[in-house]
């Protein structure tokens, strides 16, 4: 069932026009933050596996998105857009899940050591 955004719901309108797909594509084009997959300090046969970037087929397109972080806080800004869009909008949450965005979002929620917005 398609839920149409009500008048005045700018985020709902943007989500209906493809905001979720765009932001997930921007996140998917970035490499995982440094340290992802290398968090285990264990040695021996049980060390942490390397994580590989996986882009769902729903997010693949001919458009080329940046594959480097253009400015400090870029990942934070993209995750904030998705987080704010999800608030009280079940349809946006469903779109993220149906586009295969949950692993992408989780992969990019670990902060980098040089991230200026992260504090103790």
Tab-separated table of C-alpha atoms in Angstrom:
chain	number	residue	atom	x	y	z
A	1	UNK	CA	0.000	0.000	0.000
A	2	UNK	CA	1.441	3.337	-1.043
A	3	UNK	CA	1.209	6.032	1.599
A	4	UNK	CA	1.212	9.473	0.061
A	5	UNK	CA	2.878	12.232	2.080
A	6	UNK	CA	0.556	14.916	3.408
A	7	UNK	CA	0.914	18.557	2.429
A	8	UNK	CA	3.708	20.216	4.341
A	9	UNK	CA	5.705	17.014	4.859
A	10	UNK	CA	8.768	18.035	2.874
A	11	UNK	CA	10.829	15.014	3.895
A	12	UNK	CA	7.992	12.658	2.988
A	13	UNK	CA	7.770	14.299	-0.449
A	14	UNK	CA	11.536	14.036	-0.961
A	15	UNK	CA	11.470	10.392	0.116
A	16	UNK	CA	8.714	9.720	-2.416
A	17	UNK	CA	10.935	11.276	-5.109
A	18	UNK	CA	13.926	9.039	-4.342
A	19	UNK	CA	15.799	10.618	-1.442
A	20	UNK	CA	16.401	7.249	0.226
A	21	UNK	CA	17.833	5.664	-2.928
A	22	UNK	CA	20.105	8.675	-3.510
A	23	UNK	CA	21.499	8.787	0.034
A	24	UNK	CA	22.014	5.013	0.148
A	25	UNK	CA	23.806	5.162	-3.216
A	26	UNK	CA	26.073	7.921	-1.908
A	27	UNK	CA	26.887	5.839	1.175
A	28	UNK	CA	27.393	2.645	-0.837
A	29	UNK	CA	29.921	4.339	-3.120
A	30	UNK	CA	32.191	5.164	-0.162
A	31	UNK	CA	34.664	2.646	1.202
A	32	UNK	CA	33.982	1.470	4.766
A	33	UNK	CA	35.528	3.659	7.488
A	34	UNK	CA	39.108	2.818	8.394
A	35	UNK	CA	39.315	0.106	10.988
A	36	UNK	CA	36.185	-1.743	9.849
A	37	UNK	CA	36.978	-5.442	9.735
A	38	UNK	CA	40.268	-4.912	11.540
A	39	UNK	CA	38.868	-4.344	15.013
A	40	UNK	CA	39.917	-7.724	16.346
A	41	UNK	CA	43.311	-7.696	17.972
A	42	UNK	CA	43.170	-11.472	18.331
A	43	UNK	CA	45.840	-13.574	16.706
A	44	UNK	CA	45.574	-17.078	15.429
A	45	UNK	CA	42.918	-18.798	13.354
A	46	UNK	CA	39.990	-16.837	14.872
A	47	UNK	CA	40.862	-13.305	13.761
A	48	UNK	CA	38.116	-11.010	12.494
A	49	UNK	CA	37.068	-11.497	8.870
A	50	UNK	CA	37.638	-8.729	6.354
A	51	UNK	CA	34.439	-6.976	5.376
A	52	UNK	CA	33.850	-6.364	1.698
A	53	UNK	CA	31.710	-3.573	0.361
A	54	UNK	CA	28.543	-4.986	-1.156
A	55	UNK	CA	26.277	-2.784	-3.250
A	56	UNK	CA	22.772	-4.204	-3.733
A	57	UNK	CA	21.603	-4.381	-7.347
A	58	UNK	CA	18.774	-1.959	-6.500
A	59	UNK	CA	21.340	0.776	-5.860
A	60	UNK	CA	23.576	0.199	-8.881
A	61	UNK	CA	23.323	2.795	-11.629
A	62	UNK	CA	25.370	4.515	-14.314
A	63	UNK	CA	25.744	7.613	-12.155
A	64	UNK	CA	29.187	7.958	-10.581
A	65	UNK	CA	29.179	9.081	-6.959
A	66	UNK	CA	32.243	10.181	-4.952
A	67	UNK	CA	34.347	7.270	-3.720
A	68	UNK	CA	36.252	9.434	-1.219
A	69	UNK	CA	34.864	11.473	1.638
A	70	UNK	CA	34.616	15.031	0.202
A	71	UNK	CA	34.648	16.750	3.608
A	72	UNK	CA	34.980	15.840	7.259
A	73	UNK	CA	31.605	14.742	8.551
A	74	UNK	CA	30.244	13.646	5.143
A	75	UNK	CA	29.236	10.203	6.423
A	76	UNK	CA	27.668	11.755	9.501
A	77	UNK	CA	25.638	14.105	7.304
A	78	UNK	CA	24.360	11.262	5.111
A	79	UNK	CA	23.429	9.084	8.096
A	80	UNK	CA	21.715	12.099	9.706
A	81	UNK	CA	19.576	12.596	6.596
A	82	UNK	CA	18.410	8.986	6.739
A	83	UNK	CA	17.884	9.053	10.499
A	84	UNK	CA	15.813	12.221	10.387
A	85	UNK	CA	13.818	10.968	7.404
A	86	UNK	CA	12.970	7.746	9.278
A	87	UNK	CA	11.485	9.551	12.268
A	88	UNK	CA	7.714	8.851	12.290
A	89	UNK	CA	7.836	7.689	8.659
A	90	UNK	CA	7.421	3.932	8.481
A	91	UNK	CA	7.495	4.057	4.681
A	92	UNK	CA	11.040	5.475	4.691
A	93	UNK	CA	12.182	2.680	7.021
A	94	UNK	CA	10.597	0.124	4.701
A	95	UNK	CA	12.320	1.723	1.694
A	96	UNK	CA	15.716	1.478	3.391
A	97	UNK	CA	15.134	-2.187	4.194
A	98	UNK	CA	13.783	-3.064	0.735
A	99	UNK	CA	16.720	-1.366	-1.005
A	100	UNK	CA	19.208	-3.377	1.058
A	101	UNK	CA	20.278	-0.313	2.988
A	102	UNK	CA	20.433	-1.730	6.507
A	103	UNK	CA	23.901	-3.333	6.060
A	104	UNK	CA	25.128	-0.193	4.286
A	105	UNK	CA	23.978	2.075	7.108
A	106	UNK	CA	25.406	-0.224	9.778
A	107	UNK	CA	28.691	-0.443	7.878
A	108	UNK	CA	29.051	3.344	7.937
A	109	UNK	CA	27.981	4.041	11.505
A	110	UNK	CA	31.392	3.289	12.980
A	111	UNK	CA	33.272	6.544	13.371
A	112	UNK	CA	36.771	7.095	12.094
A	113	UNK	CA	39.529	8.162	14.436
A	114	UNK	CA	40.051	11.450	12.573
A	115	UNK	CA	36.342	12.362	12.660
A	116	UNK	CA	36.109	15.819	14.284
A	117	UNK	CA	32.501	15.323	15.411
A	118	UNK	CA	33.305	12.342	17.600
A	119	UNK	CA	34.283	13.034	21.158
A	120	UNK	CA	34.893	10.923	24.225
